[in-house]
Short mmCIF file of C-alpha atoms and ligand atoms in Angstrom, two decimals:
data_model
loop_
_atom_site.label_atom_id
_atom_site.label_comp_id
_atom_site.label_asym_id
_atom_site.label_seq_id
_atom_site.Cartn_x
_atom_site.Cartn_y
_atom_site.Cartn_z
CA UNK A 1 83.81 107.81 59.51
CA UNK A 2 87.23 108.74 61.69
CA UNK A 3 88.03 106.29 63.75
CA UNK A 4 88.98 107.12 67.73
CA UNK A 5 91.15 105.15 69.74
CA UNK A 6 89.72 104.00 73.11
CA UNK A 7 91.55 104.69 76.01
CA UNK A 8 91.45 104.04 79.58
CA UNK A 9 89.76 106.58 82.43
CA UNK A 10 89.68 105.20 85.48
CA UNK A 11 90.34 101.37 86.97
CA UNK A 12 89.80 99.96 90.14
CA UNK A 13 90.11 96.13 91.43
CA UNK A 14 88.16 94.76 94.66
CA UNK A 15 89.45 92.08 97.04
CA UNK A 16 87.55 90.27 99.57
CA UNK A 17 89.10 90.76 102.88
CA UNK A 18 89.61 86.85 103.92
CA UNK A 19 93.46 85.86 104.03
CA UNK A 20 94.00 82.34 103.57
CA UNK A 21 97.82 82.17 104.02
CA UNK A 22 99.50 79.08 102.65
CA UNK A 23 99.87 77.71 106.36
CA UNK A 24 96.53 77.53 106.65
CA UNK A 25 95.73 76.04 103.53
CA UNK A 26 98.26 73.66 105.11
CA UNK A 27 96.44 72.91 107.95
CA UNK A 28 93.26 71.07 105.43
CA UNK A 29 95.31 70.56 102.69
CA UNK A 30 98.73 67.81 102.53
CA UNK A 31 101.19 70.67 101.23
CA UNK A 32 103.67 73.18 103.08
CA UNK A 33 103.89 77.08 103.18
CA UNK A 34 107.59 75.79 101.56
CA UNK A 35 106.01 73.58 98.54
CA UNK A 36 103.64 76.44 97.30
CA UNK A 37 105.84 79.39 97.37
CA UNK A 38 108.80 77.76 95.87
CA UNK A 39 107.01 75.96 93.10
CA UNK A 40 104.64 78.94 92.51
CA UNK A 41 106.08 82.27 94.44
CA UNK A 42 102.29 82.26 96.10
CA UNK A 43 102.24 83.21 100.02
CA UNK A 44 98.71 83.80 100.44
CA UNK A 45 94.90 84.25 98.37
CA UNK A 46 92.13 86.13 99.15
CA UNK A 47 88.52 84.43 99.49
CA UNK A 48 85.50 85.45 99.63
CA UNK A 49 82.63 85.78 102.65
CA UNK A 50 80.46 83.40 102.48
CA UNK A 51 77.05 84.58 100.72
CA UNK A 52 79.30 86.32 98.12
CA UNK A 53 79.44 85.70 94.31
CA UNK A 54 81.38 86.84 91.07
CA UNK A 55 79.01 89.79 90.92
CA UNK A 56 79.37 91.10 94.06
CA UNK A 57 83.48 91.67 93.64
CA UNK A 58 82.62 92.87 89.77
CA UNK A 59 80.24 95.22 91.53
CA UNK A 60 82.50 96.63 93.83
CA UNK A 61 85.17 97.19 91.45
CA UNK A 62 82.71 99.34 88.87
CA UNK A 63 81.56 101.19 91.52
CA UNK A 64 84.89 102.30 92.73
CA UNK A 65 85.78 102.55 88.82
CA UNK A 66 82.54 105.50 88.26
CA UNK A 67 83.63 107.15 91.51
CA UNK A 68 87.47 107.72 90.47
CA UNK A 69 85.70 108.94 87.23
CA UNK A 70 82.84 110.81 89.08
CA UNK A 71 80.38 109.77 86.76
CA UNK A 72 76.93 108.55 87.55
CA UNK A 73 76.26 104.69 86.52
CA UNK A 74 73.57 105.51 84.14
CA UNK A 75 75.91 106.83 81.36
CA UNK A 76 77.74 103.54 81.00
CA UNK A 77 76.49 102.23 77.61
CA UNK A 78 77.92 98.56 77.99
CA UNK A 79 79.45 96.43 80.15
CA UNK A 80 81.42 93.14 79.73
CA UNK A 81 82.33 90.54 82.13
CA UNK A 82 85.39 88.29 81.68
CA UNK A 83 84.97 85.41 84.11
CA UNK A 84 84.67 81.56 83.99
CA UNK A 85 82.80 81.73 87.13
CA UNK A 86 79.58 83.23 86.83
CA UNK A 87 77.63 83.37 89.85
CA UNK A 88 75.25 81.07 87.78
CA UNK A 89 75.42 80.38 83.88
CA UNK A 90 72.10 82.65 83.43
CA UNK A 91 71.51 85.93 83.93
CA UNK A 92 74.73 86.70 83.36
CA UNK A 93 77.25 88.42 85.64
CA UNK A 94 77.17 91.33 83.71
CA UNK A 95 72.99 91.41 83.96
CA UNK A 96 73.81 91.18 87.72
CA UNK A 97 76.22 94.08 87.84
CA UNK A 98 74.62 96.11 85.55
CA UNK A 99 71.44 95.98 88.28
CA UNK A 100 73.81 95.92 91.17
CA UNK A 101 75.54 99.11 90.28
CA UNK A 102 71.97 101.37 88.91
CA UNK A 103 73.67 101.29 84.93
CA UNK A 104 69.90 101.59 83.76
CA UNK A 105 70.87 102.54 80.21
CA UNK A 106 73.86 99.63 79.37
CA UNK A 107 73.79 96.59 78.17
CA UNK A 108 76.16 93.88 78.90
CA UNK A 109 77.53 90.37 78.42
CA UNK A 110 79.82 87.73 80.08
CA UNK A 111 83.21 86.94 78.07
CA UNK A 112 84.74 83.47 78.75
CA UNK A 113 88.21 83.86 77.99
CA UNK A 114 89.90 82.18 81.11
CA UNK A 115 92.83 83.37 82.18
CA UNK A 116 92.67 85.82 78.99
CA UNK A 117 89.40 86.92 79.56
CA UNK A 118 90.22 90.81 80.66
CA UNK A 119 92.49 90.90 77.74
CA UNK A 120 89.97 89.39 75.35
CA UNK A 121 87.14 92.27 76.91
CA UNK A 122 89.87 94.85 76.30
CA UNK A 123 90.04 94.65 73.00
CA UNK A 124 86.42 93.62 72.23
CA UNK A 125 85.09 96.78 74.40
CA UNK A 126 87.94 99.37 72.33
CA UNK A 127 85.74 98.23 68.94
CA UNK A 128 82.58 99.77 70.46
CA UNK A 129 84.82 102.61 71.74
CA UNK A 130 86.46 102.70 67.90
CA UNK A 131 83.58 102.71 65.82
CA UNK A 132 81.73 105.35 67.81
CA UNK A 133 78.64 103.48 68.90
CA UNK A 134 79.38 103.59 72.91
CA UNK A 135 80.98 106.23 74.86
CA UNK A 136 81.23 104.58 78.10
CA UNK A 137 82.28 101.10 78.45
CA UNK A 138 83.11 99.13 81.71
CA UNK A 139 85.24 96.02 81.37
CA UNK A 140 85.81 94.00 84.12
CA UNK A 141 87.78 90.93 85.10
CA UNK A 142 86.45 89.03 87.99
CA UNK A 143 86.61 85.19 89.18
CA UNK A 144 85.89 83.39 92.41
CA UNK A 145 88.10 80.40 91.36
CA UNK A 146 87.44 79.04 95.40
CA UNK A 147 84.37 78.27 94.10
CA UNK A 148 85.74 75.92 91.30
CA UNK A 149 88.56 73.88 93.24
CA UNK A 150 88.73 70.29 94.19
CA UNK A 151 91.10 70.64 97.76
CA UNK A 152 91.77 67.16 97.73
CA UNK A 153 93.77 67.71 94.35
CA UNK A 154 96.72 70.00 96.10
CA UNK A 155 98.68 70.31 92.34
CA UNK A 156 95.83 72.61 92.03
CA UNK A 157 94.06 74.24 94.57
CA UNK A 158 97.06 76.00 96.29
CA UNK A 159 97.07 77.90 92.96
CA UNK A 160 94.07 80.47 92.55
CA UNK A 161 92.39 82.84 94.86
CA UNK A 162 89.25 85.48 94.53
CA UNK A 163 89.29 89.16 93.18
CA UNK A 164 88.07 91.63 90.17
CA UNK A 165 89.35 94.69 89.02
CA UNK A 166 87.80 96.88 86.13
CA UNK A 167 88.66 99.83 84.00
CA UNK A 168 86.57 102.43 81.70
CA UNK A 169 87.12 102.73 78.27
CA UNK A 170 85.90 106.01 76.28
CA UNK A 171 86.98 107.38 73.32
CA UNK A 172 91.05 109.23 73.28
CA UNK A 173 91.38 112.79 73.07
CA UNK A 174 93.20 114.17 69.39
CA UNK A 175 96.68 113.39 70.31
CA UNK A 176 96.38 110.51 73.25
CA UNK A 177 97.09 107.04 71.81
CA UNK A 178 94.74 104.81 74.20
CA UNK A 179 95.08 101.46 73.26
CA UNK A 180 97.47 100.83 70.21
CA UNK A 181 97.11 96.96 69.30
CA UNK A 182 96.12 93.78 70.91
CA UNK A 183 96.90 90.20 69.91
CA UNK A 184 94.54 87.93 70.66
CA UNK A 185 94.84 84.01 70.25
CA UNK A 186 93.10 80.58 70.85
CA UNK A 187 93.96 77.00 70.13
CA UNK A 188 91.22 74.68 71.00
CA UNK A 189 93.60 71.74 70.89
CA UNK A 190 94.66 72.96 74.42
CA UNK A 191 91.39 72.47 76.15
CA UNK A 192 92.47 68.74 77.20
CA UNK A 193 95.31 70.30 79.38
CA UNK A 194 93.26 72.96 81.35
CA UNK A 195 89.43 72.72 82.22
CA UNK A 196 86.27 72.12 84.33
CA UNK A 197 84.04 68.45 83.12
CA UNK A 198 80.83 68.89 84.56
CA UNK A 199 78.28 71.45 84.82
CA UNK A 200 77.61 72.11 81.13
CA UNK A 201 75.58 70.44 78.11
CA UNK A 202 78.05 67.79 78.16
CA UNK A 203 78.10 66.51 81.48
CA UNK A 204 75.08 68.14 83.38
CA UNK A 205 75.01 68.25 87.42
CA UNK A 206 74.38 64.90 88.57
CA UNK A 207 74.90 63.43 91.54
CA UNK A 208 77.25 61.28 89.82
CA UNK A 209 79.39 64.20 88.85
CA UNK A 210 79.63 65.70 92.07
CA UNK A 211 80.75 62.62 93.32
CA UNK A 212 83.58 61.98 91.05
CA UNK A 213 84.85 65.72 91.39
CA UNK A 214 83.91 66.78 87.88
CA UNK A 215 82.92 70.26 88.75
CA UNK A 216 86.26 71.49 89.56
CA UNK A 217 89.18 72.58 87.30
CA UNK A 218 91.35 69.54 86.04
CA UNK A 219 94.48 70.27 84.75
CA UNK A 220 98.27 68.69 83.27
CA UNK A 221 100.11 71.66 85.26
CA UNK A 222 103.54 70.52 83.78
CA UNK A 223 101.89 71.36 80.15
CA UNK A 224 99.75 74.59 80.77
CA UNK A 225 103.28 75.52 82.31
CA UNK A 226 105.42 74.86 79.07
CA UNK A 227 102.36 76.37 77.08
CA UNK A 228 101.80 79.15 79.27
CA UNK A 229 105.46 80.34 78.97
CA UNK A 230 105.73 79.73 75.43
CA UNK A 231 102.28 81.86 74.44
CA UNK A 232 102.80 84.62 76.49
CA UNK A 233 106.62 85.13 75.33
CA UNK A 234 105.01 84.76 71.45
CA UNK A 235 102.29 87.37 71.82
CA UNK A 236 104.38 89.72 73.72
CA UNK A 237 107.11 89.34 71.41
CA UNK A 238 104.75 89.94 68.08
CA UNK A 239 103.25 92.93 68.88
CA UNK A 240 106.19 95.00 70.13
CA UNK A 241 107.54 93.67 67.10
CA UNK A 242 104.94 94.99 64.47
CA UNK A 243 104.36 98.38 66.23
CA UNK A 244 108.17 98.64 65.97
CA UNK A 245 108.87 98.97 70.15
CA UNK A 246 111.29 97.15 72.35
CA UNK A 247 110.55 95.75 75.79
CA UNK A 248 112.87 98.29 77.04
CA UNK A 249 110.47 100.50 75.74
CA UNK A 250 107.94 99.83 78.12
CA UNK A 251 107.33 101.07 81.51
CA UNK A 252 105.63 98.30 82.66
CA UNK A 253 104.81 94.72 81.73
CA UNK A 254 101.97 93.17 83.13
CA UNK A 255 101.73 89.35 82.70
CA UNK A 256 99.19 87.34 83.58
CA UNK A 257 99.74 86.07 87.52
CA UNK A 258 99.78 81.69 87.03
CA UNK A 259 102.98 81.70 88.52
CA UNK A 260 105.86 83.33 89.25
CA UNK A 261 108.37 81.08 87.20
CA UNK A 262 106.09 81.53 84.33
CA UNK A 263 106.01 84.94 84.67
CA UNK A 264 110.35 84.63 85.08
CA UNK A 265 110.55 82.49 82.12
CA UNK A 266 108.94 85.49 80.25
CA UNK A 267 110.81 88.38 81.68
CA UNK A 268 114.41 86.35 80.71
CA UNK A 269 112.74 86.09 77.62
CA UNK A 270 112.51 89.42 76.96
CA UNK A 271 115.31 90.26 78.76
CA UNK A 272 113.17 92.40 81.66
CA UNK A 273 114.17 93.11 84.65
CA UNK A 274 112.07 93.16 88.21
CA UNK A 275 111.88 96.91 87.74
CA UNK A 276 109.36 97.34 84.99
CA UNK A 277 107.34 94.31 85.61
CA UNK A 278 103.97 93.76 87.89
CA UNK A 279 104.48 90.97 90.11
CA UNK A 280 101.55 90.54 92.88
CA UNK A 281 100.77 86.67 92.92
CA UNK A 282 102.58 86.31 96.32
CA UNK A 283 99.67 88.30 97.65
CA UNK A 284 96.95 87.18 95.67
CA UNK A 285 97.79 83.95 93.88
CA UNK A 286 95.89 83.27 90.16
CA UNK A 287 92.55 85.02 90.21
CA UNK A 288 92.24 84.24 86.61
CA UNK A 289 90.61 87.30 84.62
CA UNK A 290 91.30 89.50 87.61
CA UNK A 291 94.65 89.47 87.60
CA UNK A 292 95.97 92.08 85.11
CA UNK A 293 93.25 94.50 86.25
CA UNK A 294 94.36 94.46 89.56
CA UNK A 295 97.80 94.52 88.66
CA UNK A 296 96.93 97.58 86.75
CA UNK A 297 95.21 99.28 89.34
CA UNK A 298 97.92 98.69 91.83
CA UNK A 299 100.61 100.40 89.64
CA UNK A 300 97.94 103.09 88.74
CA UNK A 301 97.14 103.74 92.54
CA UNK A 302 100.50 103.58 93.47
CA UNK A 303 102.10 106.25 90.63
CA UNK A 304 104.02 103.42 89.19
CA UNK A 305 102.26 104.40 85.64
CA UNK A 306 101.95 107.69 84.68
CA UNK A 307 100.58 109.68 81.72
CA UNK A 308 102.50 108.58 78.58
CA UNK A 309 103.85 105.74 80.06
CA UNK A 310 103.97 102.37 77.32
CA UNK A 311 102.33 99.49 78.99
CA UNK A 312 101.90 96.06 77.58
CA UNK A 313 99.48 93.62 78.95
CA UNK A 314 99.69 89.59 78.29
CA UNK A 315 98.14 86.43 79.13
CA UNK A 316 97.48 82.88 78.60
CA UNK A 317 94.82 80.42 80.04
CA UNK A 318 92.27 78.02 79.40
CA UNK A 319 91.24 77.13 76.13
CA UNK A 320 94.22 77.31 75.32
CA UNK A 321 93.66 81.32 74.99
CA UNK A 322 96.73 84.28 74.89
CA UNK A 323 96.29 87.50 74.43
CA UNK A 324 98.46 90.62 74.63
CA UNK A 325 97.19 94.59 74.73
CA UNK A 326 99.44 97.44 74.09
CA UNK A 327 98.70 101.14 75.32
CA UNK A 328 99.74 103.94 76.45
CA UNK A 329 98.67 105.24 79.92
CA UNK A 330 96.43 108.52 79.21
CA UNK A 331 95.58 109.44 83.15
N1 LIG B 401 102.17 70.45 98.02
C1 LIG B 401 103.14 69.53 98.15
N2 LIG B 401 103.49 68.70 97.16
C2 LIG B 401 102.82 68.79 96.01
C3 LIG B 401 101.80 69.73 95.81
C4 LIG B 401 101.48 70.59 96.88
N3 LIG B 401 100.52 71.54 96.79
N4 LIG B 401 101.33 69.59 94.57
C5 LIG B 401 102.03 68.62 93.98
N5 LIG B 401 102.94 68.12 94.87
C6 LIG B 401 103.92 67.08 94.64
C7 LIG B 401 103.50 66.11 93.58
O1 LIG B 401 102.67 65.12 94.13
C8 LIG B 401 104.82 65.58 93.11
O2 LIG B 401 105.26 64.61 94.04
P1 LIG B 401 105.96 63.25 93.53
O3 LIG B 401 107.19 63.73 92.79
O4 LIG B 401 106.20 62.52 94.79
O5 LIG B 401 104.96 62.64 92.62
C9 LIG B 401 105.75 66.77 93.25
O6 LIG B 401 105.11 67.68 94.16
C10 LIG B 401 106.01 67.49 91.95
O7 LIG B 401 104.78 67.68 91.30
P2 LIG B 401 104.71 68.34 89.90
O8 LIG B 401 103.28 68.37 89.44
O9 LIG B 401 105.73 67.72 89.01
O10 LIG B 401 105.18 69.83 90.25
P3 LIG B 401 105.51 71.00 89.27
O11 LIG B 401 106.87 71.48 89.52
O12 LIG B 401 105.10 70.72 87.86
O13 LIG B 401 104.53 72.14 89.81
C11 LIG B 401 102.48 73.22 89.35
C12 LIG B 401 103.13 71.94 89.77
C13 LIG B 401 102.75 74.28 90.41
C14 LIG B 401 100.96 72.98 89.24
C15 LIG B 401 103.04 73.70 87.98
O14 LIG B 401 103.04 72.65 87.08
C16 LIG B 401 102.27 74.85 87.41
O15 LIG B 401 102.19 75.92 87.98
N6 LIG B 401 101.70 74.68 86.22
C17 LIG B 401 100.94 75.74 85.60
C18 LIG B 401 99.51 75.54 85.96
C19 LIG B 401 98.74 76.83 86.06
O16 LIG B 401 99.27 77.89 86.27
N7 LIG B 401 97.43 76.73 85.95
C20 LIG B 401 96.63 77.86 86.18
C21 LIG B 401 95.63 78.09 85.18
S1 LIG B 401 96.27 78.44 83.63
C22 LIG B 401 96.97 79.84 83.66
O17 LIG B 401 96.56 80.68 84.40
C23 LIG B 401 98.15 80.03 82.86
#
């Protein structure tokens, strides 16, 4: 059996149109426009409309993702879901988009990989692209983290806003590369440092949980931070190593959006500069397996990629999970 590479045909991200700017968050919240942007380089987050859920944004983004493609919904053969926010933890989100969008003949599951989740459904999706079982395969990364936040703990809820963004994988032509590698990482050991208590098998809703705040995400932000910077720079730094590239051989670098001095820490690391590096958490803050979609879609949209171009994707999140892609842009 010959093997094909997958490679990307079309991506698309979704934002709901609410603006919360950090002034306003300022207005509920004891923080300043100053606090957030300095310590985090976030000006403003998107949330959704009231009524909306994960599935709605993943839905929006697919669609857009078929019509750039101009291909009907019923030849997508699979679809997976990176999110840790669900619109509930059955039927999945992917059931819900699949339905949502008319993709009668796919099936489809929800990925938790946190902050790495979109890089985790990369590479998983690209197996049933390699081995020649699916055809058509729709990964998105989509989170409505507003729906997950505690506002009365400001170390954390000035940090995430709302959004998806999905791309098609189906198999390269002879001679396009697609994807080349991925890394992919977790260390449970981390899960202390970054998570949300209540809501599972372990601590199911109770009134008692709601009242102490346990559905919300708890975190050490000074130690995702050191891990965060450390991971990303490690799984960057391996696979441009073993596929024997530089990071001056990329065209873009698109880290995961926590915050911009992570996202610094990493580019001095690698010694890149502003010019070959997607940076849009001013606008959007963390929208956790949304945000390298959407940072891919925005440098797609806007001609910043181009056929050929070397692009390498990387994360780190909850779990602790990290993740890197490699590929080159075949559109
Ligand atoms: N507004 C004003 N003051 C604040 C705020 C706020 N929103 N939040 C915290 N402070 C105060 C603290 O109370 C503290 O005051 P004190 O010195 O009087 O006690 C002071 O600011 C400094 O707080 P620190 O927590 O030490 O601030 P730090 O520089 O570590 O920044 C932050 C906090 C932004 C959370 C940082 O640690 C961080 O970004 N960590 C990474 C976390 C992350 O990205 N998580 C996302 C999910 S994981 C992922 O996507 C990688």
């Amino acid at each position: 059996m010959s093997l094909r590479r997958a490679k990307i045909t079309a991506v698309s991200h979704y934002l709901p149109e609410r603006r919360v700017t950090n002034q306003e968050l300022a207005q509920t919240v004891d923080t300043s426009d100053e606090w957030i942007f300095e310590r985090t380089g976030i000006r403003e987050r998107r949330v959704i409309a009231k009524g909306q859920a994960t599935s709605d944004l993943a839905a929006k983004a697919a669609r857009q993702v078929l019509e750039k493609r101009g291909i009907d919904a019923t030849e997508i053969d699979l679809i997976i879901v990176a999110t840790v926010t669900p619109d509930m933890l059955f039927p999945s989100a992917a059931c819900l988009v699949q339905m949502k969008i008319g993709a009668k003949n796919a099936w489809g599951f929800d990925l938790s990989g946190a902050c790495s989740g979109f890089v985790y459904a990369l590479a998983t999706g690209s197996q049933f692209i390699r081995t020649g079982t699916h055809r058509k395969v729709l990964i998105i990364g989509a989170d409505v983290m507003t729906s997950i936040l505690n506002y009365e703990d400001r170390a954390t809820c000035v940090l995430f806003g709302d959004g998806a963004g999905a791309v098609l994988l189906e198999p390269a032509e002879e001679g396009e590369s697609g994807i080349l590698d991925f890394v992919l990482r977790s260390d449970g050991e981390g899960g202390q440092f970054l998570y949300m208590p209540a809501g599972g098998s372990l601590n199911p809703a109770s009134a008692e949980t709601v009242q102490k705040n346990m559905h919300s995400v708890h975190q050490n932000g000074k130690n995702v931070f050191k891990f965060a910077v450390r991971g990303m720079c490690e799984v960057s730094q391996e696979i441009l190593e073993r596929n024997h590239f530089t990071a001056q051989d990329l065209k873009l670098y698109i880290p995961h959006q926590a915050n911009l001095r992570i996202i610094r820490a990493a580019m001095e690391k690698l010694q890149l500069d502003d010019s070959r590096v997607a940076i849009n958490i001013d606008k959007y803050a963390n929208t956790t397996a949304a945000t390298i979609p959407i940072c891919l879609s925005e440098a797609s949209e806007s001609k910043r990629i181009i056929k050929n171009d070397l692009i390498l994707m990387a994360s780190f999140g909850a779990g602790f999970t990290s993740g890197s892609v490699l590929l080159r842009w075949e559109i």
